[in-house]
Amino acid sequence: MSRRSAVSYSSVANVFGEATSDVPGQPRWNPTTAWNNQLRQLSKQRQYGEALTLYRNMLRSSFFPNSFTFPFLLKSCAFLSLPLTVSQLHAHVIRTGSEPDPYTRSSLINTYSKCSLPHHARKVFDEMPNPTICYNAMISGYSFNSNPLDAVWLFRQMRREEEDGLDVNDNVSVNAVTMLSLVCGCSVATHLKIGACIHGCVVRFGFLTDLAVANSLVTMYGKCGEVEYARQIFDEMFVRDLITWNAMISGYSQNGHARSVLEVYSKMKLSGVSVDAVTLLGVLSACANLGAQGIGREVEREVERHGFGSNPFLRNALVNMYARCGNMTQARRVFDCSGEKSVVSWTAIIGGYGIHGHGEVAIELFDKMVESGVRPDQAVFVSVLSACSHAGLTDRGLEYFEDMKMKYGLQPGPEHYSCVVDLLGRAGRLEEAMDLIRSMKVKPDGAVWGALLGACKIHKNVGLAELAFQHVVELEPMNIGYYVLLSNIYTDANNLEGVLRVRVMMRERKLRKDPGYSYVDYKGKMYVFYSGDLSHPQCKEIYRMLDELENLVNEIHPSDEKCQGRSEELLIGTGVHSEKLAIAFALLNTKSGTDITVMKNLRVWMPLAFTISETESAHARITGEINAALFMWFLMGRAADVAMCAMLQISINKTLKELVWKLLLQVSIYV
């Protein structure tokens, strides 16, 4: 018996000693009540294991439970997910004659459902002489086990009984709890149509004004990918609590609407609602996707201000955010200051170094992780293999791939194979990559064939590219990136017929490239620029700077026709690439020495990422870095056509601005 259980047992025994004595004129005390009171306290304090231990002591002491005893015990079983114990308690319920009690029945239904035994719950429901009072419990059980159809059928039965007036006690009325249970069961995309029908019922019965029901609808639409409907409900709500804001932020975050996350977060701060860890996790994810390091720093201050600094999920999110923004110094600072490091923590920092080409550092950290006693999982191997791929460490990557299978007994998934295919492809070992795909024990997904297609672009292997394309479009027919990649492969091979075939396929499938845009974080706000953008208030100043800098390039390359053509585009204000506009805006508005991060949604037209810093000899250093989503390095001044996103990070001093722009525009001419 644990010390805590012994104390509980002792306290109950003392009560028994006092309660069992006869007092003239007073009714005799039922000793079971003392046990029930102690069980209630343990359940209230979430000491569920101790509650079950106390019940065993109660039975050993020859005291018999009653209908008030079992709900506390069943709640403990539901929390601890103990299906066998639930069945034993159910037998005790029957033996003690407590089964007719509706509250006990409802607790049994709820506990069986929480233990993933909905059929047992339904059996209890069907055996009730008057099951109407437990409709909500059974509907909630079906929803909890992702059976919305069964929940809806039971709801319809409930409505028929209500309309026919079969329940004389009026226990079958639909209420907010009913609607809340129905909505919660439709939080996956395959159940969206059912959820929309339930939404109609919510409106019909007038429960849309109930805060909990409205929050559940926002959550449901967000999880189903319909953030527009979620936002419509959100905007129409007169009262919003923390759950409301978190539901909207999580919905946007899960569906890749990072800019909308920051917009909602900004409104939340103005509303006066205090944030919690869930809020900040969603915002940090958005900052990582946008490269919004400035906002991310503000969020880190919020983390410390609210006392969430020890939260491991937030620490890992901060590491990931700084790494995705290219600031590995800050990422490493947060990582080193973390207390106990889980495999998720190691994965975040290893992945950060990997995507920026620091493969040796990533490998060193992986070895330290193993030495510290943390067992690697499949996710960390994805980061390690990706790091080896980006750093060109082909043999080391293959060694880790073998260790994963032989040393750690982990079965590689498609994500691991795509990293190894990319690893071999970058090294020009295309036949080995193809052999690996053929030997896969799992079905290759689009990422695997896409990695091979990207490798074919680097090494100009048209035949293998066509084979990879055939497989990848079967798996992801609407992914326009693969069509663009094959078209570029044909272009490099001067195969105009192939280019036309790809364009016809795109036209038949109604695929169009998304417009390219770049965005920059300035004073906690994201500024977006499109190609040839004229909408910004500082438009004249931006184009004036570009015009002056283009003239500098003309002085360097006076006979370059491409340069002259670009200059003419600047004069008429069209065709100027969005990354140039974003960088010019940042240079106009930032102080000397400020770090500038420019993000782009499509492939980068100039060098994918570079850092320019001043040295004592006033030289500039340009170092290529690539995001993990890219298929290949920026090579020989030529951007990777297949890149779907990229980042430009620049540290600039005022004395070097002219030199920086000369280098920047000089390199971009030849892309």
XYZ file of C-alpha atoms in Angstrom:
671
model
C 0.000 0.000 0.000
C 1.366 3.450 -0.908
C 1.899 6.024 1.824
C -0.844 8.267 0.394
C -3.321 5.370 0.277
C -2.379 4.412 3.842
C -3.141 7.951 5.017
C -6.482 7.867 3.189
C -7.299 4.492 4.718
C -6.347 5.757 8.190
C -8.501 8.852 7.880
C -11.494 6.763 6.844
C -10.894 4.338 9.702
C -10.915 7.214 12.194
C -14.229 8.373 10.839
C -15.601 4.847 11.202
C -14.461 4.721 14.804
C -16.453 7.830 15.579
C -19.441 7.112 13.335
C -20.233 3.561 14.447
C -20.871 4.497 18.081
C -24.512 4.855 19.052
C -25.594 8.358 19.965
C -28.992 8.665 21.640
C -31.480 10.579 19.533
C -29.315 10.528 16.368
C -29.721 8.273 13.288
C -27.031 5.637 12.850
C -24.281 6.787 10.452
C -23.759 4.736 7.270
C -19.978 4.009 7.163
C -20.004 3.706 3.357
C -20.573 7.450 3.200
C -17.137 8.095 4.705
C -15.503 5.915 2.062
C -17.471 7.712 -0.650
C -16.400 11.106 0.667
C -12.763 10.056 0.570
C -13.180 8.650 -2.958
C -14.767 11.923 -4.019
C -11.790 13.869 -2.690
C -9.253 11.651 -4.452
C -11.180 11.897 -7.721
C -11.423 15.660 -7.374
C -7.650 15.836 -6.860
C -7.107 13.599 -9.924
C -5.502 10.910 -7.760
C -7.166 8.148 -9.727
C -4.789 5.314 -8.885
C -5.138 6.042 -5.164
C -8.935 6.011 -5.517
C -8.882 2.484 -6.932
C -6.491 1.344 -4.183
C -8.794 2.806 -1.535
C -11.735 0.903 -3.033
C -9.831 -2.367 -2.684
C -9.148 -1.524 0.965
C -12.832 -0.790 1.384
C -13.761 -4.258 0.151
C -11.116 -5.905 2.336
C -12.588 -4.089 5.331
C -15.975 -5.708 4.581
C -17.717 -2.457 3.747
C -20.059 -2.606 0.773
C -20.241 0.059 -1.957
C -23.468 1.688 -3.068
C -24.643 3.617 -6.127
C -22.707 6.717 -4.978
C -19.420 4.792 -4.879
C -19.115 3.672 -8.491
C -19.159 6.964 -10.446
C -15.906 8.042 -8.768
C -14.265 4.691 -9.517
C -15.493 4.616 -13.106
C -14.120 8.105 -13.650
C -10.717 6.827 -12.500
C -10.885 3.917 -14.954
C -11.830 6.261 -17.796
C -8.867 8.516 -17.106
C -6.412 5.626 -16.731
C -7.978 3.643 -19.621
C -8.434 0.360 -17.725
C -11.005 -1.684 -19.685
C -10.551 -4.863 -17.608
C -11.094 -2.959 -14.362
C -14.237 -1.382 -15.832
C -15.667 -4.832 -16.535
C -14.899 -5.907 -12.959
C -16.567 -2.795 -11.564
C -19.566 -3.425 -13.807
C -19.913 -6.840 -12.182
C -19.756 -5.187 -8.750
C -22.478 -2.765 -9.841
C -24.764 -5.678 -10.705
C -23.962 -7.620 -7.504
C -24.666 -4.634 -5.250
C -27.940 -3.810 -6.986
C -26.723 -0.379 -8.118
C -27.422 -1.012 -11.800
C -30.828 0.721 -11.938
C -29.261 3.990 -10.779
C -29.217 6.290 -13.862
C -26.065 8.138 -12.805
C -24.187 4.845 -12.429
C -25.469 3.696 -15.830
C -24.383 6.942 -17.426
C -20.942 6.583 -15.833
C -20.650 3.044 -17.199
C -21.527 4.213 -20.713
C -19.028 7.057 -20.510
C -16.229 4.864 -19.132
C -16.688 2.067 -21.655
C -16.586 4.697 -24.408
C -13.421 6.299 -23.044
C -11.825 2.832 -22.951
C -12.612 2.403 -26.686
C -15.406 -0.109 -26.029
C -18.452 1.576 -27.614
C -20.219 -1.773 -28.175
C -20.133 -2.484 -24.443
C -21.437 1.023 -23.803
C -24.304 0.485 -26.242
C -25.188 -2.803 -24.541
C -25.539 -0.975 -21.211
C -27.644 1.667 -22.961
C -29.953 -0.860 -24.648
C -30.485 -2.850 -21.428
C -31.799 0.201 -19.599
C -35.568 0.112 -18.992
C -35.692 3.859 -19.663
C -32.598 4.771 -21.725
C -33.745 8.264 -22.641
C -31.862 9.897 -19.782
C -28.537 8.537 -21.111
C -28.835 9.676 -24.718
C -26.195 12.368 -24.319
C -23.746 9.932 -22.728
C -24.159 7.428 -25.575
C -23.966 10.100 -28.300
C -20.812 11.463 -26.666
C -19.382 7.936 -26.588
C -19.931 7.443 -30.299
C -18.353 10.814 -31.060
C -15.358 10.056 -28.857
C -14.760 6.865 -30.850
C -15.135 8.639 -34.218
C -18.489 7.043 -35.047
C -20.492 10.121 -36.089
C -22.979 8.105 -38.155
C -24.025 6.046 -35.128
C -24.204 9.248 -33.090
C -26.472 10.864 -35.687
C -28.758 7.814 -35.862
C -29.107 7.877 -32.084
C -29.771 11.607 -32.240
C -32.578 11.002 -34.737
C -34.074 8.390 -32.414
C -33.819 10.882 -29.578
C -35.630 13.510 -31.654
C -38.434 11.100 -32.562
C -39.031 10.266 -28.913
C -39.007 13.946 -28.047
C -41.489 14.806 -30.804
C -43.744 11.839 -29.960
C -43.704 12.732 -26.268
C -42.702 9.223 -25.207
C -40.698 10.423 -22.206
C -43.079 11.617 -19.491
C -40.191 12.947 -17.401
C -38.996 15.256 -20.196
C -35.479 13.819 -20.003
C -34.992 13.463 -23.720
C -34.850 17.129 -24.755
C -32.014 18.162 -27.033
C -29.662 20.561 -25.269
C -26.282 22.198 -25.801
C -24.463 19.103 -24.508
C -26.155 17.025 -27.220
C -25.029 19.357 -29.984
C -21.545 19.671 -28.508
C -21.123 15.886 -28.533
C -22.327 15.614 -32.134
C -20.022 18.358 -33.409
C -16.963 16.934 -31.647
C -17.410 13.648 -33.500
C -16.968 15.262 -36.929
C -13.465 16.691 -36.613
C -11.940 14.850 -39.582
C -12.316 15.751 -43.239
C -14.164 12.528 -44.125
C -16.981 13.525 -41.767
C -17.281 17.117 -42.986
C -20.688 16.653 -44.646
C -22.118 15.168 -41.459
C -20.621 18.058 -39.511
C -22.223 20.580 -41.866
C -25.623 18.938 -41.308
C -25.119 19.102 -37.551
C -24.165 22.761 -37.946
C -27.592 23.260 -39.523
C -29.220 21.574 -36.523
C -27.266 23.839 -34.179
C -28.671 26.890 -35.954
C -32.179 25.414 -36.098
C -32.327 24.656 -32.375
C -30.798 28.009 -31.433
C -27.569 26.771 -29.852
C -25.168 28.837 -31.961
C -25.092 31.440 -29.194
C -23.776 28.830 -26.760
C -20.056 29.554 -26.423
C -18.953 25.917 -26.076
C -20.966 24.833 -29.127
C -19.673 27.716 -31.249
C -16.104 26.925 -30.186
C -16.576 23.291 -31.190
C -17.818 24.363 -34.642
C -14.753 26.562 -35.162
C -12.541 23.638 -34.126
C -14.412 21.182 -36.358
C -14.156 23.293 -39.507
C -10.500 24.038 -38.784
C -9.628 20.348 -38.411
C -11.580 19.538 -41.587
C -9.580 22.119 -43.565
C -12.485 24.532 -44.079
C -10.952 27.548 -42.376
C -13.211 29.976 -44.268
C -16.290 28.547 -42.529
C -14.434 28.504 -39.222
C -13.551 32.189 -39.653
C -17.141 33.069 -40.549
C -18.418 31.561 -37.299
C -15.535 33.158 -35.401
C -16.305 36.628 -36.783
C -20.015 36.319 -35.941
C -19.390 35.413 -32.289
C -20.200 38.206 -29.845
C -18.258 36.596 -26.982
C -14.876 34.912 -27.432
C -12.839 33.191 -24.754
C -9.349 31.696 -24.806
C -10.645 28.474 -26.375
C -12.211 30.461 -29.226
C -8.985 32.246 -30.101
C -6.932 29.065 -29.791
C -9.344 27.172 -32.042
C -9.018 29.803 -34.776
C -5.235 30.064 -34.453
C -4.845 26.267 -34.480
C -7.137 25.963 -37.497
C -5.087 28.426 -39.513
C -1.804 26.898 -38.326
C -2.799 23.323 -39.197
C -3.874 24.376 -42.692
C -0.789 26.416 -43.573
C -2.333 29.902 -43.285
C 0.586 31.342 -41.357
C -0.104 35.003 -42.103
C -3.690 34.611 -40.893
C -2.347 33.115 -37.645
C -0.387 36.289 -36.959
C -3.374 38.453 -37.864
C -5.646 36.614 -35.396
C -2.915 36.658 -32.741
C -2.606 40.423 -33.109
C -6.366 40.841 -32.631
C -6.288 38.506 -29.649
C -3.730 40.691 -27.882
C -5.881 43.761 -28.524
C -8.955 41.975 -27.123
C -7.316 41.588 -23.725
C -7.610 37.777 -23.608
C -4.527 36.275 -21.989
C -2.591 33.719 -24.031
C -1.615 30.219 -22.960
C 0.922 27.662 -24.185
C -1.420 26.407 -26.936
C -1.720 29.923 -28.349
C 2.007 30.484 -28.446
C 2.687 27.086 -30.031
C 0.455 27.992 -32.967
C 2.046 31.412 -33.356
C 5.596 30.019 -33.233
C 4.699 27.533 -35.954
C 3.479 30.408 -38.120
C 6.643 32.410 -37.439
C 8.737 29.415 -38.486
C 6.842 29.065 -41.767
C 7.025 32.775 -42.554
C 10.544 33.441 -41.359
C 9.065 36.066 -39.036
C 11.956 36.106 -36.604
C 11.027 39.492 -35.157
C 7.580 38.302 -34.132
C 9.140 35.059 -32.925
C 11.389 37.025 -30.564
C 8.307 38.790 -29.171
C 6.660 35.418 -28.623
C 9.741 34.199 -26.749
C 9.394 37.182 -24.427
C 5.718 36.271 -23.944
C 6.772 32.722 -23.077
C 9.064 33.986 -20.334
C 6.597 36.622 -19.100
C 3.813 34.077 -18.614
C 6.075 31.545 -16.918
C 6.043 29.009 -19.759
C 9.828 28.894 -20.064
C 10.048 25.327 -18.790
C 7.383 24.026 -21.174
C 9.250 21.487 -23.360
C 6.858 21.892 -26.289
C 7.425 25.642 -26.394
C 11.201 25.232 -26.035
C 11.234 22.867 -28.998
C 9.002 25.210 -30.995
C 11.401 28.091 -30.312
C 14.368 26.027 -31.491
C 12.481 25.121 -34.650
C 11.388 28.717 -35.255
C 14.882 30.192 -34.972
C 16.330 27.382 -37.085
C 13.747 27.860 -39.829
C 14.499 31.588 -39.768
C 18.189 30.841 -40.293
C 19.331 32.052 -36.877
C 21.166 28.998 -35.611
C 22.892 31.026 -32.890
C 19.576 31.705 -31.162
C 18.320 28.192 -31.882
C 21.392 26.737 -30.189
C 21.009 29.149 -27.253
C 17.450 27.986 -26.579
C 18.467 24.357 -27.010
C 21.439 24.620 -24.641
C 19.325 26.396 -22.002
C 16.681 23.680 -22.071
C 16.683 21.307 -19.129
C 16.048 17.672 -19.889
C 16.228 17.193 -23.644
C 13.872 14.727 -25.295
C 14.341 13.152 -28.700
C 12.049 15.884 -30.065
C 14.463 18.548 -28.784
C 17.413 16.851 -30.462
C 15.434 16.408 -33.674
C 14.643 20.128 -33.827
C 18.247 21.312 -33.453
C 19.695 18.580 -35.704
C 17.143 19.416 -38.380
C 17.984 23.107 -38.087
C 21.674 22.581 -38.718
C 20.853 20.128 -41.479
C 18.687 22.439 -43.575
C 21.389 25.104 -43.507
C 24.099 22.790 -44.781
C 25.919 22.245 -41.478
C 25.921 18.481 -41.830
C 29.005 17.881 -39.714
C 27.502 19.764 -36.774
C 24.223 17.878 -37.183
C 26.058 14.544 -37.113
C 28.064 15.607 -34.066
C 24.840 16.473 -32.235
C 23.288 13.150 -33.189
C 26.262 11.309 -31.711
C 25.973 13.392 -28.522
C 22.298 12.522 -28.307
C 23.069 8.803 -28.458
C 25.842 9.196 -25.862
C 23.428 10.976 -23.512
C 21.199 7.911 -23.474
C 18.394 9.230 -25.665
C 17.313 6.534 -28.102
C 16.825 7.858 -31.639
C 13.448 7.459 -33.301
C 12.344 7.581 -36.915
C 11.859 11.362 -36.908
C 15.428 12.162 -35.864
C 16.769 9.885 -38.585
C 14.873 11.957 -41.145
C 16.745 15.028 -39.883
C 20.110 13.234 -39.905
C 19.671 11.815 -43.402
C 18.491 15.189 -44.684
C 21.524 16.865 -43.090
C 23.877 14.418 -44.802
C 22.108 15.031 -48.092
C 22.380 18.825 -47.931
C 26.020 18.673 -46.856
C 27.015 16.146 -49.517
C 27.985 13.519 -46.922
C 26.830 10.602 -49.045
C 28.724 7.740 -47.406
C 27.931 8.921 -43.877
C 24.280 9.171 -44.775
C 24.221 5.622 -46.105
C 25.906 4.422 -42.900
C 23.208 6.042 -40.768
C 20.530 4.518 -42.977
C 21.971 1.056 -42.311
C 22.354 1.789 -38.577
C 18.726 2.767 -38.440
C 17.691 -0.692 -39.611
C 20.373 -2.945 -38.159
C 21.478 -1.191 -34.959
C 18.232 0.403 -33.772
C 15.692 -1.933 -35.374
C 13.681 0.886 -36.940
C 11.761 0.238 -40.144
C 12.425 3.008 -42.702
C 9.380 4.791 -44.061
C 8.891 6.663 -47.342
C 10.281 9.833 -45.759
C 13.592 8.072 -45.032
C 13.806 6.597 -48.505
C 13.149 10.009 -50.072
C 16.109 11.420 -48.108
C 18.392 8.595 -49.256
C 17.225 8.932 -52.869
C 17.991 12.644 -52.639
C 21.356 11.804 -51.042
C 22.320 9.485 -53.894
C 20.843 11.778 -56.510
C 22.880 14.777 -55.432
C 26.007 12.610 -55.719
C 25.066 11.592 -59.261
C 24.423 7.965 -58.304
C 21.076 7.815 -60.088
C 21.134 4.104 -60.856
C 21.730 3.304 -57.185
C 18.842 5.583 -56.298
C 16.601 3.729 -58.745
C 17.708 0.359 -57.371
C 16.898 1.556 -53.859
C 13.384 2.523 -54.923
C 12.842 -0.901 -56.489
C 13.980 -2.607 -53.274
C 11.695 -0.603 -50.972
C 9.527 -2.690 -48.647
C 6.945 0.101 -48.533
C 5.237 1.698 -51.496
C 7.176 4.763 -52.740
C 5.227 7.978 -52.293
C 5.370 11.230 -54.228
C 8.310 12.556 -52.217
C 10.473 9.566 -53.177
C 9.815 9.911 -56.899
C 10.027 13.699 -56.597
C 13.508 13.426 -55.096
C 14.574 11.278 -58.045
C 13.020 13.752 -60.467
C 14.955 16.589 -58.831
C 18.188 14.619 -59.119
C 17.500 14.096 -62.821
C 17.239 17.872 -63.187
C 20.694 18.338 -61.689
C 22.323 15.670 -63.814
C 20.204 16.210 -66.965
C 18.948 12.617 -67.209
C 15.817 13.031 -69.347
C 14.958 9.330 -69.684
C 14.963 8.608 -65.963
C 13.147 11.901 -65.344
C 10.271 10.776 -67.577
C 10.023 7.493 -65.661
C 10.006 9.289 -62.303
C 7.410 11.750 -63.588
C 5.067 8.942 -64.670
C 5.087 7.536 -61.148
C 4.847 10.827 -59.293
C 1.847 12.170 -61.237
C -0.040 8.952 -60.531
C 0.393 9.643 -56.824
C 0.073 13.434 -56.849
C -1.658 14.432 -60.109
C -2.468 17.967 -58.916
C 1.006 18.916 -57.658
C 2.050 21.529 -60.193
C 5.664 21.560 -59.000
C 6.431 18.260 -60.701
C 5.058 19.466 -64.040
C 7.165 22.609 -63.839
C 10.225 20.546 -62.964
C 9.817 18.204 -65.942
C 9.201 21.181 -68.225
C 12.478 22.729 -67.054
C 14.292 19.433 -67.650
C 12.973 19.414 -71.218
C 13.976 23.063 -71.630
C 17.549 22.339 -70.536
C 17.641 19.504 -73.082
C 16.245 21.783 -75.846
C 13.268 19.410 -76.139
C 10.517 21.842 -77.130
C 8.131 19.020 -77.981
C 8.404 17.744 -74.423
C 7.771 21.223 -73.039
C 4.597 21.499 -75.129
C 3.386 18.087 -73.931
C 3.765 19.144 -70.322
C 1.922 22.404 -70.949
C -0.944 20.536 -72.617
C -1.174 18.222 -69.593
C -1.279 21.206 -67.269
C -3.983 22.855 -69.363
C -6.100 19.702 -69.475
C -5.887 19.335 -65.704
C -6.463 23.073 -65.174
C -3.206 23.546 -63.295
C -1.764 27.024 -62.972
C 1.331 28.254 -61.186
C 0.662 30.308 -58.104
C 1.886 33.888 -58.425
C 5.294 34.349 -56.887
C 5.659 36.740 -53.992
C 8.214 37.639 -51.363
C 7.623 38.938 -47.876
C 9.710 40.507 -45.168
C 9.160 40.928 -41.431
C 9.497 44.566 -40.334
C 8.532 45.762 -36.839
C 6.302 42.762 -36.199
C 4.370 43.061 -39.456
C 4.698 41.085 -42.678
C 5.080 43.145 -45.890
C 4.270 41.278 -49.109
C 5.607 42.138 -52.572
C 4.591 40.693 -55.935
C 6.524 40.931 -59.177
C 6.244 44.471 -60.517
C 4.330 45.548 -57.401
C 3.281 49.228 -57.403
C 0.920 49.171 -54.422
C 3.297 49.964 -51.573
C 3.249 53.531 -50.142
C 7.046 53.695 -50.566
C 6.807 52.510 -54.153
C 8.650 55.516 -55.625
C 11.538 55.256 -53.170
C 11.870 51.502 -53.743
C 12.008 51.806 -57.529
C 14.321 54.802 -57.339
C 16.803 52.741 -55.329
C 16.517 49.844 -57.771
C 17.023 52.185 -60.714
C 20.175 53.669 -59.193
C 21.571 50.260 -58.374
C 20.795 48.970 -61.844
C 22.834 51.839 -63.252
C 25.741 50.652 -61.116
C 25.418 47.239 -62.707
C 25.376 48.808 -66.178
C 28.711 50.391 -65.354
C 30.088 46.946 -64.491
C 28.525 45.200 -67.525
C 27.787 47.937 -70.064
C 27.409 45.532 -72.991
C 25.269 42.946 -71.250
C 21.950 42.714 -73.091
C 20.215 40.987 -70.183
C 21.244 43.787 -67.881
C 19.942 46.399 -70.317
C 16.651 44.545 -70.609
C 16.264 44.461 -66.853
C 16.986 48.168 -66.709
C 14.189 48.879 -69.176
C 11.828 46.794 -67.057
C 12.695 48.915 -64.055
C 11.936 52.117 -65.946
C 8.414 51.012 -66.844
C 7.817 49.452 -63.417
C 7.006 45.918 -64.591
C 8.720 42.579 -64.345
C 10.843 43.465 -61.327
C 11.286 40.356 -59.251
C 9.527 40.366 -55.900
C 12.631 39.507 -53.867
C 14.378 42.645 -55.159
C 11.432 44.778 -54.042
C 11.348 43.154 -50.602
C 15.078 43.636 -50.064
C 14.939 47.253 -51.260
C 12.073 47.965 -48.855
C 13.998 46.415 -45.969
C 17.152 48.379 -46.796
C 15.181 51.616 -46.894
C 13.651 51.064 -43.469
C 16.271 49.256 -41.368
C 19.315 50.461 -39.505
C 22.899 49.529 -40.198
C 23.765 45.971 -39.180
C 20.151 44.775 -39.114
C 19.458 41.166 -40.081
C 16.972 40.991 -42.940
C 15.033 37.822 -43.725
C 13.146 37.645 -47.011
C 10.887 34.657 -47.675
C 9.577 33.555 -51.062
C 6.725 31.156 -51.808
C 8.124 29.832 -55.100
C 11.584 29.131 -56.437
C 14.138 31.822 -55.839
C 15.153 33.748 -58.912
C 18.522 34.843 -57.525
C 20.850 32.866 -55.178
C 18.655 30.803 -52.893
C 20.099 32.136 -49.684
C 23.200 34.002 -48.828
C 24.759 35.874 -45.978
C 26.791 38.989 -46.608
C 28.955 40.279 -43.798
C 31.721 42.816 -43.476
C 35.273 41.737 -42.743
C 38.287 43.853 -41.862
C 39.450 43.742 -45.461
C 35.990 44.910 -46.624
C 35.340 41.754 -48.578
C 31.895 40.185 -48.905
C 31.167 36.531 -48.334
C 28.334 34.717 -50.096
C 27.436 31.285 -48.797
C 24.678 29.119 -50.275
C 22.103 27.703 -47.894
C 19.004 25.704 -48.712
C 15.684 24.970 -47.031
C 14.842 21.302 -46.326
C 12.006 21.435 -48.824
C 14.347 22.042 -51.739
C 15.564 19.238 -53.989
C 19.013 20.539 -54.861
C 21.658 23.113 -54.029
C 22.033 26.411 -55.723
C 24.942 25.649 -58.039
C 27.248 27.889 -60.063
C 25.026 30.974 -59.804
C 21.924 29.146 -61.023
C 18.789 28.745 -58.901
C 17.083 25.373 -58.510
C 13.950 25.435 -60.643
C 12.109 22.906 -58.503
C 12.351 24.823 -55.246
C 8.918 25.568 -53.818
C 10.123 27.926 -51.129
C 13.359 29.557 -50.084
C 14.850 32.135 -47.806
C 17.167 35.064 -48.230
C 18.998 36.169 -45.108
C 21.223 39.207 -45.244
C 23.263 41.014 -42.610
C 24.158 44.426 -43.998
C 26.268 47.333 -42.785
C 25.691 50.775 -44.219
C 29.276 51.105 -45.454
C 28.838 47.978 -47.534
C 25.434 48.720 -49.064
C 26.819 49.773 -52.413
C 29.159 46.787 -52.612
C 26.377 44.467 -51.492
C 24.005 45.659 -54.167
C 26.662 45.472 -56.851
C 27.266 41.852 -55.933
C 23.573 41.105 -55.563
C 22.490 42.483 -58.904
C 25.612 41.262 -60.666
C 24.915 37.674 -59.608
C 21.184 37.917 -60.340
C 21.808 38.881 -63.976
C 23.188 35.436 -64.741
C 20.467 33.405 -62.994
